[in-house]
Each structure stands twice: as C-alpha cells, then as structure tokens.
CSV table of C-alpha atoms in Angstrom, one decimal:
chain,number,residue,atom,x,y,z
A,428,UNK,CA,69.7,82.8,55.1
A,429,UNK,CA,66.4,82.0,56.7
A,430,UNK,CA,66.6,79.1,54.1
A,431,UNK,CA,69.8,77.9,55.2
A,432,UNK,CA,68.9,78.3,58.9
A,433,UNK,CA,65.7,75.9,58.2
A,434,UNK,CA,68.1,73.4,56.6
A,435,UNK,CA,70.3,73.2,59.5
A,436,UNK,CA,67.3,73.1,62.1
A,437,UNK,CA,66.3,70.1,59.8
A,438,UNK,CA,69.7,68.4,59.5
A,439,UNK,CA,70.4,68.6,63.4
A,440,UNK,CA,66.7,67.5,64.0
A,441,UNK,CA,67.2,64.3,61.8
A,442,UNK,CA,70.6,63.6,63.3
A,443,UNK,CA,69.0,63.7,67.0
A,444,UNK,CA,65.9,61.5,65.8
A,445,UNK,CA,68.6,58.9,64.2
A,446,UNK,CA,70.5,58.8,67.5
A,447,UNK,CA,67.2,58.9,69.7
A,448,UNK,CA,65.8,56.3,67.8
A,449,UNK,CA,68.8,53.8,68.5
A,450,UNK,CA,69.2,55.1,72.1
A,451,UNK,CA,65.3,54.5,72.9
A,452,UNK,CA,64.4,51.4,70.7
A,453,UNK,CA,67.3,49.2,70.9
A,454,UNK,CA,67.4,49.2,74.8
A,455,UNK,CA,64.1,47.9,74.7
A,456,UNK,CA,65.0,44.9,72.2
A,457,UNK,CA,68.1,44.3,74.3
A,458,UNK,CA,66.5,44.0,77.7
A,459,UNK,CA,64.8,40.6,76.3
A,460,UNK,CA,68.1,39.2,75.7
A,461,UNK,CA,70.9,40.6,78.1
A,462,UNK,CA,74.3,40.5,77.1
A,463,UNK,CA,76.3,37.4,77.6
A,464,UNK,CA,79.6,35.9,76.9
A,465,UNK,CA,80.4,34.4,73.6
A,466,UNK,CA,79.3,31.0,72.9
A,467,UNK,CA,81.3,28.8,71.0
A,468,UNK,CA,78.5,26.5,69.4
A,469,UNK,CA,76.5,29.6,68.4
A,470,UNK,CA,79.6,31.3,67.2
A,471,UNK,CA,80.1,28.3,64.8
A,472,UNK,CA,76.7,28.5,63.3
A,473,UNK,CA,76.7,32.3,62.9
A,474,UNK,CA,80.1,32.0,61.2
A,475,UNK,CA,79.1,29.3,58.9
A,476,UNK,CA,75.7,31.3,58.0
A,477,UNK,CA,76.9,34.8,57.9
A,478,UNK,CA,80.5,35.1,56.3
A,479,UNK,CA,79.4,33.4,52.9
A,480,UNK,CA,76.7,36.0,52.4
A,481,UNK,CA,79.5,38.3,51.0
A,482,UNK,CA,82.7,36.5,50.7
A,483,UNK,CA,84.7,33.1,50.9
A,484,UNK,CA,85.1,31.7,54.5
A,485,UNK,CA,88.3,32.7,56.0
A,486,UNK,CA,90.2,30.1,58.1
A,487,UNK,CA,90.1,30.7,61.5
A,488,UNK,CA,93.8,29.9,61.7
A,489,UNK,CA,94.7,33.1,59.4
A,490,UNK,CA,94.6,35.4,62.4
A,491,UNK,CA,95.4,35.8,66.2
A,492,UNK,CA,93.2,35.9,68.8
A,493,UNK,CA,93.4,39.6,69.1
A,494,UNK,CA,92.9,40.2,65.3
A,495,UNK,CA,89.8,38.2,65.2
A,496,UNK,CA,88.3,40.8,67.5
A,497,UNK,CA,88.9,43.8,65.4
A,498,UNK,CA,88.0,41.8,62.4
A,499,UNK,CA,84.7,40.6,63.7
A,500,UNK,CA,83.7,43.8,65.1
A,501,UNK,CA,84.2,45.5,61.4
A,502,UNK,CA,82.3,42.6,60.1
A,503,UNK,CA,79.6,43.4,62.7
A,504,UNK,CA,79.3,46.8,60.8
A,505,UNK,CA,78.9,45.3,56.9
A,506,UNK,CA,76.7,42.5,57.9
A,507,UNK,CA,74.3,44.2,60.5
A,508,UNK,CA,75.3,41.3,63.0
A,509,UNK,CA,74.2,42.0,66.7
A,510,UNK,CA,76.6,42.5,69.5
A,511,UNK,CA,75.9,38.8,70.6
A,512,UNK,CA,76.5,37.1,67.2
A,513,UNK,CA,79.6,39.2,67.2
A,514,UNK,CA,80.9,37.8,70.7
A,515,UNK,CA,79.9,34.0,69.8
A,516,UNK,CA,81.8,34.4,66.2
A,517,UNK,CA,84.8,35.8,68.1
A,518,UNK,CA,84.7,32.9,71.0
A,519,UNK,CA,84.4,30.4,68.0
A,520,UNK,CA,87.3,32.0,66.1
A,521,UNK,CA,89.6,32.1,69.1
A,522,UNK,CA,88.8,28.8,70.1
A,523,UNK,CA,89.4,27.1,66.5
A,524,UNK,CA,92.8,28.9,65.9
B,590,UNK,CA,133.9,-15.8,106.8
B,591,UNK,CA,135.1,-12.3,108.2
B,592,UNK,CA,135.9,-11.3,104.7
B,593,UNK,CA,132.3,-12.1,103.4
B,594,UNK,CA,130.8,-10.2,106.3
B,595,UNK,CA,133.0,-7.2,105.6
B,596,UNK,CA,132.0,-7.5,101.8
B,597,UNK,CA,128.6,-7.5,102.6
B,598,UNK,CA,128.6,-4.8,104.8
B,599,UNK,CA,130.4,-2.6,102.2
B,600,UNK,CA,127.8,-3.5,99.9
B,601,UNK,CA,124.6,-2.4,102.0
B,602,UNK,CA,126.7,0.4,103.0
B,603,UNK,CA,127.1,1.6,99.4
B,604,UNK,CA,123.4,0.9,98.7
B,605,UNK,CA,122.1,3.1,101.3
B,606,UNK,CA,124.7,6.0,100.2
B,607,UNK,CA,123.2,5.6,96.6
B,608,UNK,CA,119.4,5.7,97.3
B,609,UNK,CA,120.1,8.6,99.4
B,610,UNK,CA,122.2,10.5,96.8
B,611,UNK,CA,119.2,9.3,94.3
B,612,UNK,CA,116.7,10.9,96.5
B,613,UNK,CA,118.6,14.1,96.6
B,614,UNK,CA,118.5,14.1,92.9
B,615,UNK,CA,114.8,13.3,92.7
B,616,UNK,CA,114.2,16.3,94.9
B,617,UNK,CA,116.3,18.7,92.8
B,618,UNK,CA,114.6,17.5,89.7
B,619,UNK,CA,111.0,18.0,91.2
B,620,UNK,CA,112.0,21.7,92.1
B,621,UNK,CA,113.4,22.5,88.7
B,622,UNK,CA,110.1,21.2,87.3
B,623,UNK,CA,108.2,23.3,89.5
B,624,UNK,CA,110.2,26.3,88.6
B,625,UNK,CA,109.5,25.4,84.8
B,626,UNK,CA,105.8,25.0,85.3
B,627,UNK,CA,105.5,28.2,87.2
B,628,UNK,CA,107.4,29.9,84.6
B,629,UNK,CA,105.2,28.4,81.8
B,630,UNK,CA,102.0,29.2,83.6
B,631,UNK,CA,103.3,33.0,83.9
B,632,UNK,CA,103.8,32.9,80.1
B,633,UNK,CA,100.4,31.3,79.4
B,634,UNK,CA,98.9,34.2,81.4
B,635,UNK,CA,100.8,36.5,79.2
B,636,UNK,CA,99.3,34.9,76.0
B,637,UNK,CA,95.9,34.9,77.6
B,638,UNK,CA,96.1,38.7,77.3
B,639,UNK,CA,96.0,38.4,73.6
B,640,UNK,CA,92.5,37.0,73.8
B,641,UNK,CA,90.9,40.2,75.4
B,642,UNK,CA,93.2,43.6,75.2
B,643,UNK,CA,91.7,46.8,75.8
B,644,UNK,CA,93.4,48.3,72.9
B,645,UNK,CA,93.5,46.7,69.6
B,646,UNK,CA,95.4,47.4,66.4
B,647,UNK,CA,94.8,45.6,63.0
B,648,UNK,CA,95.7,46.3,59.5
B,649,UNK,CA,93.5,44.6,56.9
B,650,UNK,CA,92.7,45.4,53.2
B,651,UNK,CA,93.1,44.3,49.7
B,652,UNK,CA,95.0,45.0,46.4
B,653,UNK,CA,94.9,43.7,42.8
B,654,UNK,CA,96.9,43.5,39.8
B,655,UNK,CA,95.6,42.9,36.5
B,656,UNK,CA,95.8,43.3,32.5
B,657,UNK,CA,93.4,44.8,30.2
B,658,UNK,CA,92.7,43.8,26.5
B,659,UNK,CA,90.5,46.1,24.4
B,660,UNK,CA,88.8,44.6,21.5
B,661,UNK,CA,90.4,47.3,19.2
B,662,UNK,CA,93.5,48.6,20.7
B,663,UNK,CA,96.5,47.5,22.9
B,664,UNK,CA,96.5,45.6,26.1
B,665,UNK,CA,97.9,47.1,29.3
B,666,UNK,CA,99.2,45.7,32.2
B,667,UNK,CA,98.0,47.9,35.7
B,668,UNK,CA,98.7,47.8,39.1
B,669,UNK,CA,95.0,47.8,40.0
B,670,UNK,CA,94.6,49.2,43.3
B,671,UNK,CA,96.3,48.7,47.0
B,672,UNK,CA,93.4,49.5,49.7
B,673,UNK,CA,94.9,49.2,53.1
B,674,UNK,CA,92.1,49.0,56.0
B,675,UNK,CA,93.0,50.3,59.6
B,676,UNK,CA,91.3,49.3,62.8
B,677,UNK,CA,91.8,50.9,65.8
B,678,UNK,CA,89.5,49.6,68.7
B,679,UNK,CA,89.1,50.4,72.2
B,680,UNK,CA,87.4,47.6,74.1
B,681,UNK,CA,83.8,46.9,73.0
B,682,UNK,CA,82.8,50.5,72.8
B,683,UNK,CA,84.5,52.4,69.9
B,684,UNK,CA,86.4,51.4,66.6
B,685,UNK,CA,87.9,53.6,64.2
B,686,UNK,CA,88.2,52.2,60.8
B,687,UNK,CA,89.8,53.8,57.7
B,688,UNK,CA,90.2,52.3,54.2
B,689,UNK,CA,92.6,54.1,51.8
B,690,UNK,CA,92.9,53.8,48.1
B,691,UNK,CA,95.8,53.8,46.3
B,692,UNK,CA,95.7,53.6,42.3
B,693,UNK,CA,98.1,54.1,39.6
B,694,UNK,CA,97.2,56.3,36.8
B,695,UNK,CA,98.1,55.6,33.0
B,696,UNK,CA,101.0,57.9,33.2
B,697,UNK,CA,102.4,56.1,36.4
B,698,UNK,CA,101.6,58.7,39.0
B,699,UNK,CA,100.1,57.3,42.1
B,700,UNK,CA,96.5,58.3,43.1
B,701,UNK,CA,95.6,58.3,46.8
B,702,UNK,CA,92.2,58.7,48.5
B,703,UNK,CA,90.1,57.9,52.0
B,704,UNK,CA,87.2,55.5,50.8
B,705,UNK,CA,85.9,55.6,54.2
B,706,UNK,CA,87.1,57.0,57.6
B,707,UNK,CA,84.4,56.4,60.5
B,708,UNK,CA,84.6,56.3,64.3
B,709,UNK,CA,82.0,54.1,65.3
B,710,UNK,CA,80.3,54.1,68.9
B,711,UNK,CA,78.6,50.4,69.8
B,712,UNK,CA,75.8,52.0,71.6
B,713,UNK,CA,74.5,48.5,72.5
B,714,UNK,CA,73.9,45.0,71.0
B,715,UNK,CA,71.5,46.4,68.2
B,716,UNK,CA,72.9,49.8,67.1
B,717,UNK,CA,76.4,51.5,66.3
B,718,UNK,CA,76.7,55.6,65.8
B,719,UNK,CA,78.9,55.7,63.0
B,720,UNK,CA,80.1,59.4,62.1
B,721,UNK,CA,82.5,60.2,59.5
B,722,UNK,CA,82.8,59.3,55.6
B,723,UNK,CA,81.1,56.2,55.0
B,724,UNK,CA,80.4,54.0,52.1
B,725,UNK,CA,77.0,54.4,51.0
B,726,UNK,CA,74.4,52.0,52.8
B,727,UNK,CA,72.5,52.0,49.6
B,728,UNK,CA,72.4,48.8,47.9
B,729,UNK,CA,75.1,45.9,48.8
B,730,UNK,CA,77.9,46.3,45.9
B,731,UNK,CA,79.7,49.8,47.1
B,732,UNK,CA,79.6,48.8,50.6
B,733,UNK,CA,80.4,45.2,50.7
B,734,UNK,CA,81.2,43.5,47.3
B,735,UNK,CA,83.5,46.1,46.0
B,736,UNK,CA,87.0,44.6,47.4
B,737,UNK,CA,88.7,42.7,44.6
B,738,UNK,CA,89.1,39.5,46.4
B,739,UNK,CA,85.3,39.3,47.1
B,740,UNK,CA,84.0,40.7,43.7
B,741,UNK,CA,83.8,37.6,41.8
B,742,UNK,CA,84.6,39.9,38.2
B,743,UNK,CA,87.6,41.6,37.7
B,744,UNK,CA,85.5,45.2,37.3
B,745,UNK,CA,82.5,46.6,38.9
B,746,UNK,CA,79.2,45.8,37.3
B,747,UNK,CA,78.3,48.6,34.9
B,748,UNK,CA,76.8,51.5,36.8
B,749,UNK,CA,78.1,50.6,39.9
B,750,UNK,CA,81.6,52.2,39.5
B,751,UNK,CA,82.5,55.8,40.9
B,752,UNK,CA,80.1,58.7,39.9
B,753,UNK,CA,77.8,56.3,38.1
B,754,UNK,CA,74.3,55.1,39.0
B,755,UNK,CA,75.2,53.8,42.7
B,756,UNK,CA,76.1,56.3,45.3
B,757,UNK,CA,79.6,55.7,46.5
B,758,UNK,CA,80.4,57.3,49.9
B,759,UNK,CA,78.8,60.1,52.1
B,760,UNK,CA,80.0,62.2,54.9
B,761,UNK,CA,77.7,62.5,57.8
B,762,UNK,CA,76.3,60.1,60.6
B,763,UNK,CA,74.4,56.9,60.5
B,764,UNK,CA,73.1,54.5,63.0
B,765,UNK,CA,73.2,50.9,61.9
B,766,UNK,CA,73.0,47.6,63.4
B,767,UNK,CA,70.9,44.4,63.7
B,768,UNK,CA,68.2,42.3,65.5
B,769,UNK,CA,66.9,38.9,65.4
B,770,UNK,CA,63.4,37.8,65.6
B,771,UNK,CA,61.5,34.6,64.7
B,772,UNK,CA,61.2,35.5,61.0
B,773,UNK,CA,65.0,36.2,60.4
B,774,UNK,CA,68.0,38.5,61.0
B,775,UNK,CA,67.2,42.0,60.4
B,776,UNK,CA,69.8,44.6,59.6
B,777,UNK,CA,69.4,48.6,59.0
B,778,UNK,CA,71.4,51.6,58.4
B,779,UNK,CA,69.8,55.0,58.6
B,780,UNK,CA,71.9,58.3,57.8
B,781,UNK,CA,71.8,62.2,57.3
B,782,UNK,CA,74.9,63.2,55.3
B,783,UNK,CA,76.1,65.9,52.9
B,784,UNK,CA,74.2,65.9,49.6
B,785,UNK,CA,75.9,65.1,46.4
B,786,UNK,CA,77.0,67.7,43.6
B,787,UNK,CA,76.0,67.5,39.9
B,788,UNK,CA,79.0,67.8,37.4
B,789,UNK,CA,77.9,69.5,34.1
B,790,UNK,CA,79.0,68.4,30.6
B,791,UNK,CA,82.0,70.7,29.1
B,792,UNK,CA,79.4,73.0,27.0
B,793,UNK,CA,77.3,73.7,30.5
B,794,UNK,CA,74.0,72.2,28.8
B,795,UNK,CA,73.4,69.0,30.4
B,796,UNK,CA,74.4,67.2,34.0
B,797,UNK,CA,77.1,64.6,33.0
B,798,UNK,CA,77.4,62.9,36.2
B,799,UNK,CA,76.2,62.8,39.9
B,800,UNK,CA,79.2,63.0,42.0
B,801,UNK,CA,79.3,61.1,45.2
B,802,UNK,CA,82.5,60.7,46.8
B,803,UNK,CA,81.4,61.8,50.0
B,804,UNK,CA,81.7,65.6,50.1
B,805,UNK,CA,83.2,67.6,53.2
B,806,UNK,CA,81.1,70.6,52.3
B,807,UNK,CA,77.3,71.0,52.1
B,808,UNK,CA,76.4,73.6,49.6
B,809,UNK,CA,73.0,75.0,49.6
B,810,UNK,CA,71.9,73.2,52.3
B,811,UNK,CA,71.5,70.2,50.3
B,812,UNK,CA,71.4,67.3,53.1
B,813,UNK,CA,70.3,63.7,52.2
B,814,UNK,CA,68.4,61.4,54.4
B,815,UNK,CA,68.1,57.7,53.8
B,816,UNK,CA,68.8,54.2,54.5
B,817,UNK,CA,68.8,50.5,53.9
B,818,UNK,CA,67.0,47.6,55.6
B,819,UNK,CA,67.6,44.2,54.9
B,820,UNK,CA,66.4,40.8,55.9
B,821,UNK,CA,68.4,37.7,56.0
B,822,UNK,CA,67.2,34.1,56.1
B,823,UNK,CA,69.6,31.7,57.2
B,824,UNK,CA,68.0,28.8,56.8
B,825,UNK,CA,67.1,29.4,53.1
B,826,UNK,CA,70.5,31.6,52.8
B,827,UNK,CA,68.6,34.2,51.2
B,828,UNK,CA,69.5,38.1,51.8
B,829,UNK,CA,67.1,40.9,50.7
B,830,UNK,CA,67.5,44.6,50.8
B,831,UNK,CA,65.7,47.8,50.3
B,832,UNK,CA,67.2,51.3,50.2
B,833,UNK,CA,66.0,54.7,49.6
B,834,UNK,CA,67.2,58.3,50.1
B,835,UNK,CA,65.9,61.7,49.6
B,836,UNK,CA,67.3,65.1,49.7
B,837,UNK,CA,68.8,67.8,47.7
B,838,UNK,CA,71.7,68.5,45.1
B,839,UNK,CA,73.0,71.4,43.2
B,840,UNK,CA,75.0,71.9,39.9
B,841,UNK,CA,78.8,72.6,40.4
B,842,UNK,CA,79.5,75.6,38.4
B,843,UNK,CA,83.0,76.3,39.8
B,844,UNK,CA,85.0,74.8,42.8
B,845,UNK,CA,83.2,77.6,44.9
B,846,UNK,CA,80.0,78.3,42.8
B,847,UNK,CA,77.1,76.5,43.2
B,848,UNK,CA,73.4,76.6,41.9
B,849,UNK,CA,70.6,76.4,44.4
B,850,UNK,CA,69.7,73.1,45.5
B,851,UNK,CA,66.8,70.6,43.6
B,852,UNK,CA,65.4,67.6,44.5
B,853,UNK,CA,67.6,64.1,44.7
B,854,UNK,CA,66.0,60.9,45.4
B,855,UNK,CA,67.6,57.4,45.3
B,856,UNK,CA,65.8,53.7,45.6
B,857,UNK,CA,67.6,50.5,45.5
B,858,UNK,CA,66.8,46.6,45.9
B,859,UNK,CA,69.5,43.9,46.4
B,860,UNK,CA,69.4,40.3,46.7
B,861,UNK,CA,71.7,37.2,47.2
B,862,UNK,CA,70.6,33.6,47.6
B,863,UNK,CA,73.1,30.7,47.8
B,864,UNK,CA,71.2,27.5,46.5
B,865,UNK,CA,72.3,24.1,45.4
B,866,UNK,CA,76.1,25.3,45.2
B,867,UNK,CA,75.3,28.2,43.1
B,868,UNK,CA,75.8,31.8,44.3
B,869,UNK,CA,73.2,34.2,42.9
B,870,UNK,CA,73.5,38.1,43.1
B,871,UNK,CA,71.0,40.9,41.9
B,872,UNK,CA,71.0,44.6,42.4
B,873,UNK,CA,69.0,47.5,41.1
B,874,UNK,CA,69.7,51.0,41.9
B,875,UNK,CA,68.2,54.4,40.4
B,876,UNK,CA,69.3,57.8,41.4
B,877,UNK,CA,67.1,60.7,40.0
B,878,UNK,CA,67.7,64.6,39.8
B,879,UNK,CA,64.7,66.8,39.5
B,880,UNK,CA,64.5,69.2,37.3
B,881,UNK,CA,65.0,73.4,38.2
B,882,UNK,CA,63.6,76.3,36.5
B,883,UNK,CA,66.1,78.6,37.9
B,884,UNK,CA,69.2,76.7,36.8
B,885,UNK,CA,71.2,77.1,33.7
B,886,UNK,CA,70.5,73.5,33.1
B,887,UNK,CA,66.7,73.0,33.7
B,888,UNK,CA,66.4,69.5,32.9
B,889,UNK,CA,67.3,67.0,35.6
B,890,UNK,CA,67.4,63.3,34.8
B,891,UNK,CA,67.7,59.5,36.1
B,892,UNK,CA,70.9,57.4,36.3
B,893,UNK,CA,69.8,53.6,36.8
B,894,UNK,CA,71.7,50.6,36.7
B,895,UNK,CA,71.1,46.8,37.5
B,896,UNK,CA,73.0,43.7,37.4
B,897,UNK,CA,72.4,40.0,37.9
B,898,UNK,CA,75.0,37.4,38.7
B,899,UNK,CA,75.5,33.8,39.0
B,900,UNK,CA,78.5,31.8,40.2
B,901,UNK,CA,79.3,28.1,40.9
B,902,UNK,CA,82.6,26.7,42.3
B,903,UNK,CA,83.3,23.2,41.0
B,904,UNK,CA,84.4,21.8,44.6
B,905,UNK,CA,86.6,20.3,45.4
B,906,UNK,CA,88.5,21.8,42.5
B,907,UNK,CA,89.6,25.3,42.8
B,908,UNK,CA,88.0,26.6,39.6
B,909,UNK,CA,84.9,28.9,39.6
B,910,UNK,CA,82.6,30.0,36.7
B,911,UNK,CA,80.9,33.2,36.7
B,912,UNK,CA,78.1,34.7,34.5
B,913,UNK,CA,76.9,38.6,34.8
B,914,UNK,CA,74.5,40.5,33.1
B,915,UNK,CA,74.3,44.4,33.7
B,916,UNK,CA,72.3,47.5,32.4
B,917,UNK,CA,73.4,51.2,32.8
B,918,UNK,CA,70.9,53.8,31.6
B,919,UNK,CA,72.1,57.5,31.8
B,920,UNK,CA,70.4,60.5,30.3
B,921,UNK,CA,73.5,60.7,28.1
B,922,UNK,CA,72.9,58.3,25.1
B,923,UNK,CA,76.8,57.6,24.8
B,924,UNK,CA,77.3,56.5,27.9
B,925,UNK,CA,74.4,53.8,28.4
B,926,UNK,CA,76.0,50.4,28.4
B,927,UNK,CA,74.4,46.8,28.2
B,928,UNK,CA,77.0,44.2,29.5
B,929,UNK,CA,77.3,40.3,29.5
B,930,UNK,CA,80.2,39.1,31.2
B,931,UNK,CA,81.5,35.6,31.6
B,932,UNK,CA,84.2,34.9,33.9
B,933,UNK,CA,86.5,31.9,34.8
B,934,UNK,CA,88.3,32.1,38.4
B,935,UNK,CA,91.0,30.3,40.0
B,936,UNK,CA,90.7,30.4,43.7
B,937,UNK,CA,94.2,29.8,45.3
B,938,UNK,CA,93.1,30.4,49.1
B,939,UNK,CA,89.8,32.0,50.1
B,940,UNK,CA,91.3,35.3,49.7
B,941,UNK,CA,93.5,34.8,47.0
B,942,UNK,CA,92.0,34.7,43.3
B,943,UNK,CA,92.8,34.7,39.9
B,944,UNK,CA,90.1,36.1,37.4
B,945,UNK,CA,89.9,35.9,33.5
B,946,UNK,CA,86.8,37.6,32.5
B,947,UNK,CA,85.4,38.6,28.8
B,948,UNK,CA,82.9,41.7,28.8
B,949,UNK,CA,80.6,41.8,25.7
B,950,UNK,CA,79.6,45.5,26.0
B,951,UNK,CA,76.8,47.3,23.5
B,952,UNK,CA,75.4,50.3,23.6
B,953,UNK,CA,71.5,50.2,22.9
B,954,UNK,CA,70.9,53.6,21.5
B,955,UNK,CA,71.2,54.0,17.3
B,956,UNK,CA,74.5,55.2,16.4
B,957,UNK,CA,76.3,54.7,19.6
B,958,UNK,CA,79.0,52.1,20.3
B,959,UNK,CA,80.7,50.1,23.3
B,960,UNK,CA,83.8,48.2,23.0
B,961,UNK,CA,84.3,44.6,24.3
B,962,UNK,CA,87.3,43.4,26.3
B,963,UNK,CA,89.2,41.0,28.1
B,964,UNK,CA,90.6,41.4,31.7
B,965,UNK,CA,92.7,39.4,34.0
B,966,UNK,CA,93.4,40.1,37.6
B,967,UNK,CA,94.8,38.6,40.7
B,968,UNK,CA,93.4,39.8,43.8
B,969,UNK,CA,94.6,39.4,47.4
B,970,UNK,CA,92.5,40.0,50.4
B,971,UNK,CA,94.6,40.4,53.8
C-alpha cells in the first residue's frame, strides 16, 4: 500500500513538474517575442520548410479558410511549431486559397 | 415658316422630355446598384466569418485499400484501414483531436479502435498541455509517418508495427511545443503515462511482446516518464531527434492479475534529410525490460528495430522510387526479421498515392525463415 502511495506521489510530482516547466520557462521565452498576428511572407517560408518534413505539400486551395485553422493547429502539435509560426502559416494559406 | 417654327418647338420639347426621363432612369439605376453593393458587402462580411470563427469543426484522416501476395500462398485483397480524424477547436485555446481506426479482419468483421484522443490546451506560443491518449512521442514513425498517404511504403518498417519494438501510444499527460533560436527550430515533448504490460507466450515461459496500445489502467504503479527532443535546421532541411523513457511494466497473467513491476527503458533516435531531391529517413528504437527474480518469467529482454529509407521523385513526372532497409531484433528468434523493400509509387495528387512494393524478408537466426511478399496499395489522405 505504501509502495502504491509512493508511486502516486511520484506520478503527481512528475505531472506537476511538466506543467510547471511549461508555465515557467516558456513565458520567459515568449517575453522576448510578443504574440503578433500572422504574417503572410513568414507563413509562406514556414509552410515550404515545415510541411515537407513529413509529407507532400498540400495545395492551399484544398481547404476553406476555417479548415486551414484546425489543420494548422493539428500540425502545430505534430511538428512542434510555435504559436507564431502557426498563425503565420494560417495567414499564408488563407490568403492563397 | 410658321410650320417650321412649330416643328422645331416640338422637337426641342421632345428632346427635353427625353432628357428628363433619362435622368430619372439613371437615378433609379444608381439606387439599385447601391442596394446591390450594400447586399454584397453584407455577404462579404458574412464570408469573413469563415476566416476566424470561435468554434471550429473539421474532419480529416486517411484510408487505404490493397492487395498482398505472399511468395508462397494465395494473394488477397484487403480493405486496409479507414482512419477518420476529428478536430474540434475553440479559438486559439483548446483543441480536441481524435483519430479512430477501422480495419477489416480476415473473416470480414470490422475492428474499431481509438488511435488517439486528446484535449490540448495551448498554454502559450511555446507549449501545449496534452491530456488523454496520445501517440507515443518516441521517434517519428509512430506519431507522424504512419498515415498511409504519408508512409512511402505500403507497410510499416519491420519492428514499427503494433506491439513491436516502437511504443505505439500512451495514456497520460504531456507537454509539447517548440521554440526557435539562431541555431534552428527546436521541438520537444515530455510525458508521464500509464506503463505498458508484458504479454507472456502460451507456455508462460517467456515474454512474447510488450503491449503499448495506451492502457487505461496503471498496474502495480508502473508509470512511465519520457520524451523527445528534436532539432530542425531549415536551410539544410535536416531533422534530428532523440527520445527516451523510463519507468515500470509488469507481466499480465490474466485480465485482472498482474505481477509486480519490473524496470522498463526506451531509447530512440530519428533523422530526416532532404537533399538533392532525395528524401532520406532513418530511425532506431529499443525497448528494454529488466529481469525480475520474483516473477514466473525471470528473464527480461530487449526489442530493437531500425530502418533507413531513401526516396526520390522523378519530377515533373508522378513517379517516385523508394528503397528501405530494416531490422527487427527480439528475444524470440522466430520473430526476428531483416528486410529489404523496394517500391514504386504513382503520386496522383499530394494526398493520393498508389504504391507497388516488394519485400525481401529474411530471419538471420539458424533454422528460422521469413517470407517474401508483394504489396500493392492505394492510399488517400483527406
């Protein structure tokens, strides 16, 4: 019983550590580069560089503006994009379709 | 003379009346045009809402159908799989994403499962909190390359299938994201999850496989902590990643009975490089299970897999050639495979690919065999 309790405490500690690390470290990085609206030029560059890391490049005309939002946020998770890169790519895709 | 003056007066009068009528017509047309422009503006404003709605729903996914011909035996058509991905997103804050998997069994029955289902909270530009069942962030194939329209071969590399050397999924929580520096784009994933279980062979004398489907229960307090760090050099188009995880796992004696936990470790390395028109990928993963003197199966074991793949698309044609070498090494000599696979793909569109593969499979252990096979597949990403 005490072993299980110890494991539970370890798990909760690891979970809290994960959340804390993200909350504490990342805002410090974010402070240098405040959030801005998407930039079409930067988005075109990020789109070309990042999509082919895993798959063939999809035509911007394949989806509607709103569909590109969820698709790009999904890709943010898959490719480890920053929030700014995500907004830039969305701006480019919405302008191009 | 009088007649001429009267005629002239009539003509002038008619002309003035005509001008007055024309002026009335123009005014009406302008009014009508203004109304039409206003209506169009209102429509355009409505369409603008598509650019940034608060709540979004989107269906994506992939599917494949195919034909497999073993070297000795009868070839079979198969439905492959159908994997819809649902996205529900609220503003830029939260997204629920779920990938289902439907597969046809040999007897024609359908098998359904949840590949992943998470609720993601975007904490800031550099981190998202992911809770639920997620694809293992160890390596690249399982989490990013497995969809049939992305994988350049019809099958997964040896050792990267379900319950083989590469962990498949986890249930727990994860923080993942990315940030950029002058040296490149960094991405990371850190997670804590329920540990895997070990499936013994029928005789109960050896561990047959490590089950990593993403368990909804934690047995014997066997949690796993791990993650992946990746670095992407955009100019060189080079991606490299390192993964590791440690924790516990236990032998499953029955659906409700598990042995005490033993050690569990994972290490992985992956790279992708696009150079001179070639797409080069390589990945290595190893899962190690420790010995346990208190277990009915004292010996642990190591499951290791690696592959190296090179692909080239003959632009501007739609043809693409792929070559892959893979190794899968397990504690069970009968399961080991060395594979050389060659493929020719026809890329109808970026998301529609026909694949024709031939696999040369060998078992490096004395007295063991593995069968060659031909595969054809049509994959569609949507």
